[in-house]
Short mmCIF file of C-alpha atoms and ligand atoms in Angstrom, two decimals:
data_model
loop_
_atom_site.label_atom_id
_atom_site.label_comp_id
_atom_site.label_asym_id
_atom_site.label_seq_id
_atom_site.Cartn_x
_atom_site.Cartn_y
_atom_site.Cartn_z
CA MET A 8 64.12 -34.41 92.93
CA ASP A 9 60.92 -35.72 94.47
CA SER A 10 58.19 -35.39 91.97
CA VAL A 11 56.23 -38.57 92.56
CA GLY A 12 53.13 -36.80 93.79
CA VAL A 13 52.69 -34.63 90.79
CA ALA A 14 53.84 -37.22 88.35
CA ALA A 15 51.28 -39.68 89.65
CA ALA A 16 48.53 -37.13 89.42
CA ALA A 17 49.36 -36.39 85.86
CA PRO A 18 47.05 -38.18 83.44
CA ASP A 19 49.76 -38.05 80.87
CA ALA A 20 50.33 -40.85 78.43
CA GLY A 21 52.76 -38.97 76.24
CA PRO A 22 56.54 -38.95 76.35
CA GLY A 23 58.23 -38.67 79.70
CA PRO A 24 57.92 -35.31 81.40
CA ALA A 25 60.92 -33.00 81.53
CA TRP A 26 61.72 -33.63 85.18
CA GLN A 27 62.30 -37.25 84.40
CA SER A 28 64.87 -36.53 81.74
CA LYS A 29 68.20 -37.79 82.89
CA CYS A 30 71.44 -35.94 82.68
CA PRO A 31 71.22 -32.26 81.81
CA TRP A 32 74.14 -32.77 79.44
CA GLY A 33 72.59 -35.76 77.73
CA ALA A 34 71.72 -35.77 74.08
CA PRO A 35 68.81 -33.45 73.40
CA SER A 36 65.61 -35.38 73.06
CA THR A 37 64.16 -35.29 69.60
CA THR A 38 60.82 -36.87 70.42
CA SER A 39 58.14 -34.67 69.02
CA ILE A 40 55.33 -33.79 71.34
CA SER A 41 51.82 -34.02 70.02
CA CYS A 42 49.88 -30.87 70.64
CA SER A 43 46.30 -29.79 70.87
CA LEU A 44 44.73 -27.00 68.87
CA ALA A 45 45.01 -24.78 71.93
CA ASP A 46 48.73 -25.44 71.92
CA VAL A 47 49.01 -24.60 68.28
CA MET A 48 47.27 -21.30 68.83
CA SER A 49 49.23 -20.49 71.92
CA GLU A 50 51.42 -17.43 71.70
CA GLN A 51 53.63 -18.82 74.42
CA LEU A 52 54.27 -21.93 72.41
CA ALA A 53 54.98 -19.88 69.32
CA LYS A 54 57.63 -18.00 71.24
CA GLU A 55 59.21 -21.16 72.49
CA LEU A 56 59.25 -22.76 69.08
CA GLN A 57 60.90 -19.68 67.67
CA LEU A 58 63.48 -19.91 70.40
CA GLU A 59 64.14 -23.53 69.61
CA GLU A 60 64.44 -22.70 65.96
CA GLU A 61 66.91 -19.93 66.68
CA ASN A 62 68.91 -22.29 68.81
CA ALA A 63 68.83 -24.97 66.15
CA ALA A 64 70.44 -22.51 63.77
CA PHE A 65 73.46 -22.69 66.01
CA PRO A 66 73.89 -26.31 67.00
CA GLU A 67 75.13 -26.60 70.49
CA VAL A 68 78.55 -28.15 70.89
CA VAL A 69 78.77 -28.87 74.55
CA ALA A 70 82.31 -30.14 74.50
CA ALA A 71 83.74 -26.78 73.56
CA ALA A 72 86.08 -26.44 76.47
CA GLU A 73 89.00 -25.77 74.18
CA GLY A 74 86.94 -23.57 71.87
CA PRO A 75 88.81 -20.41 71.11
CA PHE A 76 86.85 -17.44 72.30
CA ILE A 77 89.11 -14.51 72.72
CA THR A 78 92.15 -15.99 71.06
CA GLY A 79 92.64 -19.34 69.48
CA GLU A 80 96.18 -19.70 70.79
CA ASN A 81 95.93 -19.15 74.51
CA ILE A 82 93.42 -21.59 75.79
CA ASP A 83 91.79 -19.61 78.49
CA THR A 84 90.50 -22.17 80.98
CA SER A 85 89.02 -19.49 83.18
CA SER A 86 86.24 -19.20 80.65
CA ASP A 87 85.36 -22.88 80.98
CA LEU A 88 83.37 -22.22 84.10
CA MET A 89 81.67 -19.30 82.41
CA LEU A 90 80.87 -21.43 79.41
CA ALA A 91 79.53 -24.22 81.58
CA GLN A 92 77.38 -21.79 83.50
CA MET A 93 76.01 -20.28 80.37
CA LEU A 94 75.17 -23.61 78.85
CA GLN A 95 73.55 -24.61 82.12
CA MET A 96 71.56 -21.40 81.98
CA GLU A 97 70.46 -22.21 78.47
CA PHE A 98 69.60 -25.74 79.48
CA ASP A 99 67.59 -24.56 82.45
CA ARG A 100 65.63 -22.26 80.25
CA GLU A 101 64.82 -25.00 77.79
CA TYR A 102 63.92 -27.33 80.63
CA ASP A 103 61.51 -24.79 82.02
CA ALA A 104 59.97 -24.20 78.64
CA GLN A 105 59.36 -27.91 78.32
CA LEU A 106 57.94 -27.96 81.83
CA ARG A 107 55.55 -25.18 80.97
CA ARG A 108 54.37 -27.08 77.92
CA GLU A 109 53.71 -30.16 79.98
CA GLU A 110 51.97 -28.19 82.67
CA LYS A 111 49.73 -26.70 80.04
CA LYS A 112 49.01 -30.02 78.43
CA ILE A 113 48.11 -31.67 81.70
CA ASN A 114 45.88 -28.88 82.86
CA GLY A 115 44.14 -28.29 79.57
CA ASP A 116 40.95 -26.32 80.11
CA SER A 117 40.39 -27.72 83.55
CA LYS A 118 39.39 -25.19 86.17
CA VAL A 119 41.54 -26.89 88.73
CA SER A 120 45.12 -26.91 87.67
CA ILE A 121 48.38 -28.34 88.87
CA SER A 122 51.31 -25.99 89.04
CA PHE A 123 54.81 -27.13 88.21
CA GLU A 124 56.18 -23.83 89.41
CA ASN A 125 58.30 -25.48 92.08
CA TYR A 126 60.02 -27.69 89.54
CA ARG A 127 61.28 -24.80 87.50
CA LYS A 128 65.00 -24.33 87.42
CA VAL A 129 65.15 -20.65 86.69
CA HIS A 130 64.00 -18.37 89.46
CA PRO A 131 60.96 -16.46 88.22
CA TYR A 132 62.82 -13.17 88.68
CA ASP A 133 65.62 -14.27 86.39
CA SER A 134 63.43 -15.86 83.83
CA ASP A 135 64.08 -14.79 80.31
CA SER A 136 60.52 -14.76 79.20
CA SER A 137 59.57 -12.06 81.66
CA GLU A 138 61.95 -9.76 79.87
CA ASP A 139 60.00 -10.15 76.71
CA GLU A 140 56.74 -9.20 78.28
CA VAL A 141 55.63 -5.66 78.56
CA ASP A 142 56.30 -4.39 82.03
CA TRP A 143 53.14 -5.02 83.97
CA GLN A 144 53.13 -1.52 85.37
CA ASP A 145 52.32 -0.29 81.89
CA THR A 146 49.41 -2.54 81.33
CA ARG A 147 47.76 -3.26 84.63
CA HIS A 148 45.88 -0.53 86.35
CA ASP A 149 46.02 -0.57 90.03
CA PRO A 150 43.10 -2.73 91.11
CA TYR A 151 43.47 -1.99 94.78
CA ARG A 152 42.89 1.70 94.36
CA ALA A 153 39.34 1.37 93.10
CA ASP A 154 37.69 0.89 96.43
CA LYS A 155 39.83 2.11 99.21
CA PRO A 156 39.27 0.16 102.38
CA THR A 157 37.84 2.02 105.31
CA THR A 158 40.59 3.47 107.34
CA THR A 159 40.49 4.36 110.94
CA PRO A 160 41.05 8.02 111.70
CA ARG A 161 43.86 9.32 113.86
CA ARG A 162 41.99 8.95 117.05
CA GLY A 163 42.06 5.20 116.52
CA PHE A 164 38.35 4.42 116.40
CA ILE A 165 35.21 5.18 114.43
CA GLY A 166 31.58 4.94 115.36
CA LYS A 167 29.84 5.55 118.64
CA GLY A 168 28.78 3.60 121.67
CA LYS A 169 28.60 -0.11 121.07
CA ASP A 170 29.15 0.31 117.29
CA ILE A 171 32.61 1.61 117.93
CA THR A 172 35.34 0.13 115.71
CA THR A 173 38.94 0.45 116.76
CA LYS A 174 42.01 0.21 114.59
CA HIS A 175 42.51 -3.27 116.00
CA ASP A 176 39.31 -4.45 114.42
CA GLU A 177 40.04 -7.66 112.57
CA VAL A 178 38.04 -6.89 109.43
CA VAL A 179 39.35 -3.36 108.98
CA CYS A 180 42.88 -4.48 109.69
CA GLY A 181 42.58 -7.37 107.29
CA ARG A 182 41.40 -5.12 104.49
CA LYS A 183 44.08 -2.62 105.27
CA ASN A 184 46.73 -5.31 105.16
CA THR A 185 45.45 -6.44 101.78
CA ALA A 186 45.65 -2.90 100.49
CA ARG A 187 49.16 -2.51 101.84
CA MET A 188 50.36 -5.37 99.68
CA GLU A 189 50.55 -2.83 96.89
CA ASN A 190 53.66 -1.49 98.54
CA PHE A 191 55.53 -4.66 97.81
CA ALA A 192 57.97 -4.68 94.95
CA PRO A 193 56.18 -4.66 91.61
CA GLU A 194 57.52 -8.06 90.60
CA PHE A 195 56.21 -9.62 93.76
CA GLN A 196 53.16 -11.57 92.81
CA VAL A 197 50.53 -11.04 95.41
CA GLY A 198 47.86 -12.86 93.49
CA ASP A 199 44.68 -11.58 92.01
CA GLY A 200 42.48 -10.23 94.73
CA ILE A 201 40.41 -8.00 92.53
CA GLY A 202 36.75 -8.05 93.37
CA MET A 203 37.33 -10.09 96.51
CA ASP A 204 36.99 -8.83 99.98
CA LEU A 205 40.35 -10.12 101.07
CA LYS A 206 41.24 -9.83 104.72
CA LEU A 207 44.77 -10.77 105.61
CA SER A 208 45.51 -11.42 109.22
CA ASN A 209 48.42 -9.49 110.66
CA GLN A 210 50.40 -12.66 110.96
CA VAL A 211 49.95 -13.60 107.31
CA PHE A 212 50.62 -10.06 106.20
CA ASN A 213 53.84 -9.83 108.17
CA ALA A 214 55.06 -13.13 106.82
CA LEU A 215 54.29 -12.01 103.29
CA LYS A 216 55.98 -8.68 103.84
CA GLN A 217 59.08 -10.36 105.12
CA HIS A 218 59.16 -12.65 102.14
CA ALA A 219 58.60 -9.82 99.68
CA TYR A 220 61.46 -7.82 101.11
CA SER A 221 63.92 -10.67 101.12
CA GLU A 222 62.99 -11.58 97.54
CA GLU A 223 63.45 -7.98 96.53
CA ARG A 224 66.90 -7.91 98.06
CA ARG A 225 67.78 -11.18 96.43
CA SER A 226 66.67 -9.92 93.07
CA ALA A 227 68.59 -6.67 93.52
CA ARG A 228 71.73 -8.62 94.34
CA LEU A 229 71.37 -10.72 91.23
CA HIS A 230 70.84 -7.70 89.03
CA GLU A 231 73.79 -5.94 90.53
CA LYS A 232 75.95 -8.93 89.70
CA LYS A 233 74.69 -9.08 86.16
CA GLU A 234 75.26 -5.40 85.55
CA HIS A 235 78.65 -5.54 87.09
CA SER A 236 79.75 -8.31 84.80
CA THR A 237 78.47 -6.33 81.84
CA ALA A 238 80.75 -3.47 82.68
CA GLU A 239 83.67 -5.76 83.34
CA LYS A 240 83.58 -7.99 80.33
CA ALA A 241 81.99 -5.58 77.90
CA VAL A 242 79.29 -8.08 77.04
CA ASP A 243 76.74 -9.84 79.21
CA PRO A 244 76.60 -13.63 79.55
CA LYS A 245 73.80 -14.01 77.04
CA THR A 246 75.79 -12.16 74.43
CA ARG A 247 78.85 -14.23 75.24
CA LEU A 248 76.80 -17.31 74.65
CA LEU A 249 75.70 -15.99 71.26
CA LEU A 250 79.34 -15.35 70.38
CA TYR A 251 80.41 -18.77 71.62
CA LYS A 252 77.79 -20.36 69.45
CA MET A 253 79.07 -18.53 66.41
CA VAL A 254 82.54 -19.90 67.08
CA ASN A 255 81.29 -23.36 67.98
CA SER A 256 79.25 -23.64 64.83
CA GLY A 257 82.38 -22.94 62.84
CA MET A 258 80.97 -19.82 61.28
CA LEU A 259 83.69 -17.84 62.98
CA GLU A 260 87.18 -19.16 63.42
CA THR A 261 88.32 -17.02 66.32
CA ILE A 262 87.14 -13.87 67.99
CA THR A 263 90.42 -12.11 68.52
CA GLY A 264 89.46 -9.11 70.55
CA CYS A 265 87.70 -5.83 70.89
CA ILE A 266 88.17 -3.04 68.35
CA SER A 267 85.98 -0.42 69.90
CA THR A 268 83.75 0.16 72.88
CA GLY A 269 81.29 2.93 72.36
CA LYS A 270 78.35 4.12 74.33
CA GLU A 271 75.93 2.09 72.29
CA SER A 272 77.98 -0.75 70.92
CA VAL A 273 81.03 -2.91 71.31
CA VAL A 274 82.83 -4.02 68.16
CA PHE A 275 84.99 -7.17 68.00
CA HIS A 276 87.32 -8.50 65.38
CA ALA A 277 87.01 -12.12 64.29
CA TYR A 278 88.47 -14.44 61.71
CA GLY A 279 85.77 -15.90 59.52
CA GLY A 280 85.15 -19.63 59.40
CA LYS A 281 82.97 -21.78 57.22
CA SER A 282 79.37 -21.16 56.41
CA ALA A 283 76.84 -23.89 57.04
CA THR A 284 75.36 -23.25 53.63
CA GLU A 285 77.36 -23.63 50.45
CA ASP A 286 76.19 -20.47 48.74
CA LYS A 287 77.35 -18.15 51.48
CA VAL A 288 80.95 -17.17 51.90
CA ILE A 289 82.13 -15.83 55.23
CA PRO A 290 84.70 -13.05 54.76
CA PRO A 291 88.19 -13.94 56.02
CA GLU A 292 87.96 -11.17 58.61
CA CYS A 293 84.78 -10.04 60.31
CA ALA A 294 83.64 -7.24 62.56
CA ILE A 295 81.06 -8.13 65.20
CA LYS A 296 78.97 -5.23 66.38
CA VAL A 297 77.24 -5.94 69.65
CA PHE A 298 74.52 -3.45 70.43
CA LYS A 299 74.60 -2.79 74.13
CA THR A 300 71.68 -4.09 76.03
CA THR A 301 72.08 -1.55 78.78
CA LEU A 302 69.13 0.55 77.92
CA ASN A 303 69.97 4.03 79.15
CA GLU A 304 72.06 5.07 76.18
CA PHE A 305 69.35 4.28 73.73
CA LYS A 306 66.67 6.41 75.25
CA ASN A 307 67.72 9.55 73.42
CA ARG A 308 67.74 7.72 70.13
CA ASP A 309 64.01 7.14 70.24
CA LYS A 310 63.32 9.88 67.78
CA TYR A 311 65.23 8.16 65.01
CA ILE A 312 63.26 5.00 65.13
CA LYS A 313 59.94 6.08 66.58
CA ASP A 314 59.22 8.32 63.64
CA ASP A 315 60.60 5.97 61.04
CA TYR A 316 57.47 4.68 59.39
CA ARG A 317 59.23 1.43 58.53
CA PHE A 318 59.25 0.63 62.22
CA LYS A 319 56.29 2.67 63.37
CA ASP A 320 53.75 -0.09 63.74
CA ARG A 321 56.15 -2.22 65.65
CA PHE A 322 57.58 0.39 67.93
CA SER A 323 54.62 0.85 70.22
CA LYS A 324 54.38 -2.84 70.97
CA LEU A 325 57.98 -3.34 71.85
CA ASN A 326 59.91 -3.39 75.06
CA PRO A 327 63.36 -1.79 75.25
CA ARG A 328 65.16 -5.07 74.72
CA LYS A 329 63.42 -5.61 71.44
CA ILE A 330 64.02 -2.03 70.41
CA ILE A 331 67.73 -2.65 70.75
CA ARG A 332 67.42 -5.65 68.48
CA MET A 333 65.68 -3.36 66.09
CA TRP A 334 68.72 -1.08 65.97
CA ALA A 335 70.79 -4.01 64.87
CA GLU A 336 68.13 -4.97 62.37
CA LYS A 337 68.07 -1.45 61.02
CA GLU A 338 71.81 -1.41 60.58
CA MET A 339 71.58 -4.67 58.68
CA HIS A 340 68.87 -3.44 56.31
CA ASN A 341 70.61 -0.14 55.70
CA LEU A 342 73.95 -1.81 54.99
CA THR A 343 72.25 -4.13 52.54
CA ARG A 344 70.70 -1.21 50.69
CA MET A 345 74.08 0.48 50.51
CA GLN A 346 75.77 -2.69 49.34
CA ASN A 347 73.22 -3.01 46.57
CA ALA A 348 73.95 0.53 45.45
CA GLY A 349 77.66 -0.22 45.35
CA ILE A 350 78.60 2.14 48.17
CA PRO A 351 81.78 0.95 49.93
CA CYS A 352 80.56 -0.33 53.31
CA PRO A 353 80.78 -3.48 55.43
CA GLN A 354 78.96 -6.46 54.01
CA VAL A 355 76.40 -8.11 56.26
CA VAL A 356 77.25 -11.67 57.26
CA ILE A 357 74.58 -12.48 59.82
CA LEU A 358 72.31 -10.90 62.38
CA LYS A 359 71.56 -12.70 65.63
CA LYS A 360 69.40 -10.75 68.01
CA HIS A 361 71.42 -7.67 68.93
CA VAL A 362 74.65 -8.98 67.40
CA LEU A 363 75.52 -8.04 63.83
CA VAL A 364 78.38 -9.75 62.03
CA MET A 365 79.77 -7.99 58.98
CA SER A 366 82.92 -7.90 56.92
CA PHE A 367 85.91 -6.24 58.50
CA ILE A 368 87.22 -3.02 56.96
CA GLY A 369 90.94 -3.25 57.53
CA GLN A 370 93.55 -5.96 57.44
CA ASP A 371 95.29 -8.40 59.77
CA GLN A 372 93.20 -7.37 62.74
CA VAL A 373 94.05 -3.72 62.23
CA PRO A 374 90.89 -1.74 61.51
CA ALA A 375 91.02 0.93 58.84
CA PRO A 376 91.57 4.34 60.40
CA LYS A 377 88.74 6.81 60.74
CA LEU A 378 88.96 9.79 58.44
CA LYS A 379 89.59 11.96 61.47
CA ASP A 380 92.73 9.97 62.29
CA VAL A 381 94.45 9.79 58.91
CA THR A 382 96.59 12.44 57.32
CA LEU A 383 95.81 12.43 53.65
CA SER A 384 97.75 14.13 50.90
CA SER A 385 95.86 17.07 49.48
CA GLU A 386 95.21 14.99 46.41
CA ASP A 387 93.67 12.13 48.40
CA MET A 388 91.74 14.64 50.47
CA LYS A 389 90.17 16.04 47.35
CA LYS A 390 89.49 12.56 46.03
CA ALA A 391 87.85 11.60 49.32
CA TYR A 392 85.67 14.69 49.19
CA TYR A 393 84.29 13.97 45.75
CA GLN A 394 83.79 10.37 46.66
CA ILE A 395 81.76 11.35 49.70
CA LEU A 396 79.68 13.81 47.73
CA ASN A 397 78.95 11.00 45.34
CA MET A 398 78.14 8.53 48.10
CA MET A 399 75.80 10.96 49.82
CA GLN A 400 73.89 11.37 46.58
CA GLN A 401 73.74 7.63 46.01
CA LEU A 402 72.65 7.08 49.58
CA TYR A 403 69.85 9.60 49.15
CA ARG A 404 68.72 8.75 45.67
CA GLU A 405 69.38 5.05 45.26
CA CYS A 406 69.13 3.82 48.83
CA ASN A 407 66.53 6.38 49.87
CA LEU A 408 68.52 6.98 53.04
CA VAL A 409 70.07 9.76 55.05
CA HIS A 410 73.04 8.59 57.12
CA ALA A 411 72.08 10.81 60.07
CA ASP A 412 75.42 10.42 61.85
CA LEU A 413 77.82 11.18 59.07
CA SER A 414 81.13 12.66 60.10
CA GLU A 415 84.85 11.93 59.98
CA TYR A 416 84.19 9.52 62.88
CA ASN A 417 82.05 7.18 60.82
CA MET A 418 84.07 7.13 57.64
CA LEU A 419 87.03 4.80 57.32
CA TRP A 420 89.95 5.19 54.91
CA HIS A 421 90.80 1.85 53.40
CA ASP A 422 92.21 0.72 50.06
CA GLY A 423 92.52 4.28 48.85
CA LYS A 424 88.88 5.10 49.37
CA VAL A 425 86.29 6.10 51.94
CA TRP A 426 84.02 3.47 53.52
CA LEU A 427 80.79 4.37 55.29
CA ILE A 428 79.95 2.62 58.56
CA ASP A 429 77.58 2.97 61.51
CA VAL A 430 74.20 3.21 59.84
CA SER A 431 71.89 1.89 62.54
CA GLN A 432 70.38 5.33 62.94
CA SER A 433 70.03 6.07 59.24
CA VAL A 434 66.54 7.05 58.12
CA GLU A 435 64.63 7.65 54.95
CA PRO A 436 64.55 11.25 53.68
CA THR A 437 60.83 11.52 54.41
CA HIS A 438 61.38 10.71 58.07
CA PRO A 439 59.87 13.65 60.02
CA HIS A 440 63.38 14.86 60.82
CA GLY A 441 65.13 13.34 57.83
CA LEU A 442 66.07 16.61 56.15
CA GLU A 443 67.35 18.09 59.39
CA PHE A 444 69.57 15.03 59.82
CA LEU A 445 70.79 15.45 56.26
CA PHE A 446 71.60 19.07 56.88
CA ARG A 447 73.60 18.15 59.95
CA ASP A 448 75.49 15.53 57.94
CA CYS A 449 76.24 18.14 55.29
CA ARG A 450 77.50 20.55 57.89
CA ASN A 451 79.90 17.95 59.29
CA VAL A 452 81.23 16.99 55.89
CA SER A 453 81.58 20.58 54.66
CA GLN A 454 83.37 21.73 57.74
CA PHE A 455 85.73 18.78 57.75
CA PHE A 456 86.83 19.28 54.16
CA GLN A 457 86.93 23.05 54.29
CA LYS A 458 89.17 22.83 57.33
CA GLY A 459 91.12 20.11 55.53
CA GLY A 460 91.98 22.54 52.78
CA VAL A 461 89.76 21.31 49.98
CA ALA A 462 89.03 24.54 48.15
CA GLU A 463 86.35 22.95 46.00
CA ALA A 464 84.29 21.82 49.00
CA LEU A 465 80.74 23.16 48.84
CA ASN A 466 79.38 24.89 51.88
CA GLU A 467 76.75 23.01 53.88
CA ARG A 468 73.77 24.60 52.14
CA GLU A 469 75.15 23.96 48.67
CA LEU A 470 76.00 20.42 49.66
CA PHE A 471 72.49 19.88 51.01
CA ASN A 472 70.95 20.96 47.71
CA ALA A 473 73.45 18.94 45.71
CA VAL A 474 72.61 15.80 47.67
CA SER A 475 68.87 16.17 47.99
CA GLY A 476 68.15 17.78 44.67
CA LEU A 477 66.01 20.27 46.59
CA ASN A 478 66.47 23.87 45.71
CA ILE A 479 66.41 25.77 48.94
CA THR A 480 67.54 29.29 48.16
CA ALA A 481 67.95 30.82 51.62
CA ASP A 482 71.45 32.25 51.86
CA ASN A 483 71.83 31.99 55.60
CA GLU A 484 71.76 29.16 58.07
CA VAL A 485 68.70 30.23 60.02
CA ASP A 486 66.40 30.73 57.04
CA PHE A 487 67.71 27.58 55.43
CA GLN A 488 66.92 25.57 58.52
CA ALA A 489 63.46 27.12 58.67
CA GLU A 490 62.74 26.10 55.09
CA ILE A 491 63.89 22.57 55.82
CA GLU A 492 61.54 22.35 58.74
CA ALA A 493 58.70 23.78 56.68
CA LEU A 494 59.25 21.06 54.07
CA GLU A 495 59.24 18.39 56.74
CA LYS A 496 56.05 19.76 58.18
CA MET A 497 54.38 19.88 54.80
CA ASN A 498 55.22 16.25 54.32
CA GLU A 499 53.90 15.31 57.74
CA ASP A 500 50.66 17.19 57.16
CA HIS A 501 50.29 15.36 53.92
CA VAL A 502 50.76 12.06 55.71
CA GLN A 503 48.15 13.09 58.26
CA ASN A 504 45.63 14.08 55.63
CA HIS A 505 46.24 11.50 52.97
CA GLY A 506 47.71 8.66 54.95
CA LYS A 507 50.66 8.41 52.62
CA LYS A 508 53.95 10.06 51.95
CA LEU A 509 54.49 12.56 49.19
CA SER A 510 56.05 11.11 46.09
CA THR A 511 59.29 11.49 48.03
CA PHE A 512 61.55 14.37 47.47
CA SER A 513 62.55 14.72 43.89
CA SER A 514 65.61 12.85 42.83
CA ASP A 515 66.42 14.53 39.56
CA GLY A 516 67.33 18.00 40.63
CA ASP A 517 63.84 19.46 40.25
CA PRO A 518 62.00 20.89 43.20
CA PRO A 519 59.84 18.31 44.98
CA ILE A 520 56.42 17.60 43.55
CA TYR A 521 53.60 18.18 45.98
CA ASP A 522 50.32 16.97 44.61
CA GLU A 523 48.06 19.29 46.61
P1 ADP B 24 79.30 3.20 67.32
O1 ADP B 24 77.82 3.37 67.27
O2 ADP B 24 79.79 2.66 68.60
O3 ADP B 24 80.02 4.45 66.87
P2 ADP B 24 80.40 2.01 64.91
O4 ADP B 24 79.63 1.19 63.94
O5 ADP B 24 80.78 3.37 64.48
O6 ADP B 24 79.58 2.03 66.27
O7 ADP B 24 81.69 1.20 65.30
C1 ADP B 24 82.62 1.68 66.23
C2 ADP B 24 84.02 1.57 65.71
O8 ADP B 24 84.33 0.22 65.41
C3 ADP B 24 84.24 2.31 64.41
O9 ADP B 24 84.62 3.63 64.63
C4 ADP B 24 85.33 1.52 63.75
O10 ADP B 24 86.59 1.94 64.21
C5 ADP B 24 85.08 0.11 64.24
N1 ADP B 24 84.32 -0.64 63.24
C6 ADP B 24 82.98 -0.79 63.17
N2 ADP B 24 82.63 -1.57 62.16
C7 ADP B 24 83.77 -1.94 61.55
C8 ADP B 24 84.07 -2.76 60.42
N3 ADP B 24 83.12 -3.36 59.70
N4 ADP B 24 85.38 -2.92 60.10
C9 ADP B 24 86.34 -2.33 60.80
N5 ADP B 24 86.12 -1.56 61.87
C10 ADP B 24 84.85 -1.36 62.25
MN1 MN B 25 80.41 5.31 65.12
#
């Protein structure tokens, strides 16, 4: 790599710049870099430091060629290349981050700056950091629209006599070319021409256009590849890397295989390893829930999280990728609440980005069956029903949660009892749609047990009242639903007017207290 020119120009007395670092696989440099106040305040730097910290939590073992990923027994050498590529990817990203820091340091506040862009390893279109930024289309108004350049009418000229201007006029053409740059792909950086009377010659414009198109095609190809591999291997390379790290760090012994692929998540089974910290014990068997980073499926789940006041402030500032991490985070918090209340549910082991590791419900790699798939004796069926009634009450009263996707699909039968899973969408009862979600849960549970022959099973309205402690008296579905919505609206109005929630819905069987 020829970097003499730039290196010589750099008035840098600090440690050697990143491009001089030797072998990519060499020991990571631990030299600390002194930083200016500007650096300390820099958001960019903060992000990078966080990244480094996250990575430090999972020390990189480069020589992991024999590391068991899918199974510990068959050493799958085909994944060596994949692993190498992923580590290279990680390295490139770190290298670029370092490069950016040095670029910043060298340039300081100077008006003239040196760009290290060409030394970056990751193509700007693939760069990770761009994914964390808000899409520019959302934030940048279209600066070229403000003053439209003069266009020549159909007839090809304007003006009269010697003031005539044809469409071949250099100035008009130049302005027009500048304006036409807006047709380039949004990621194509055409520079900041706002407020300038930019006139691109046809030659320059055509060259730019050509470049923009080929870059666009290149980018499309790359994305296609990425997406394809997601479909093929169930998880994308970045997720694989996260999983590798968990195995390499010894936290997990082996990831044995996939238990379930849903629309929104993929669940793997793993044997637990050793925790880095003494006080934490990794369960012998773990379930790894990977929230899918393909965004489409999550769009219709907005309403769960957008209206959840716990996440409200954060929601508006987030891009879809972060929102998916938030689903995982939500599942973790909700599971912890349930665990604390003593509800049988998976125990959280660790959360890394969109990957949640929890204890495995089942044994010897065989997951516990869903309630919909087991045939229970009528005695067990009745037992399960009362247990669920109890759990729903605990969930509501002690955890202050409504499951919001409760059905025989998300309840497992294990060890002679029912375990609740899949709580990423669970909300608090005062969520604007919380009571509607609860009613839907009640309907599912009622119907399942009534069909299952449990004579004691309450109907959905009775169950709703029994769980919530509300006393809605409507004796038909429609009126009942209407009352639920009226309650929700009352609560929302209260929030609007008073900026706070009502003293939640009563938890001791009395009607709710509304202090109006
Ligand atoms: P989804 O949103 O895809 O429905 P779930 O959390 O319901 O996600 O998980 C999907 C499936 O994976 C479950 O139906 C269950 O069979 C299995 N599963 C999930 N978590 C565990 C766990 N902790 N132990 C055993 N199996 C699990
Ligand atoms: Mn589920």
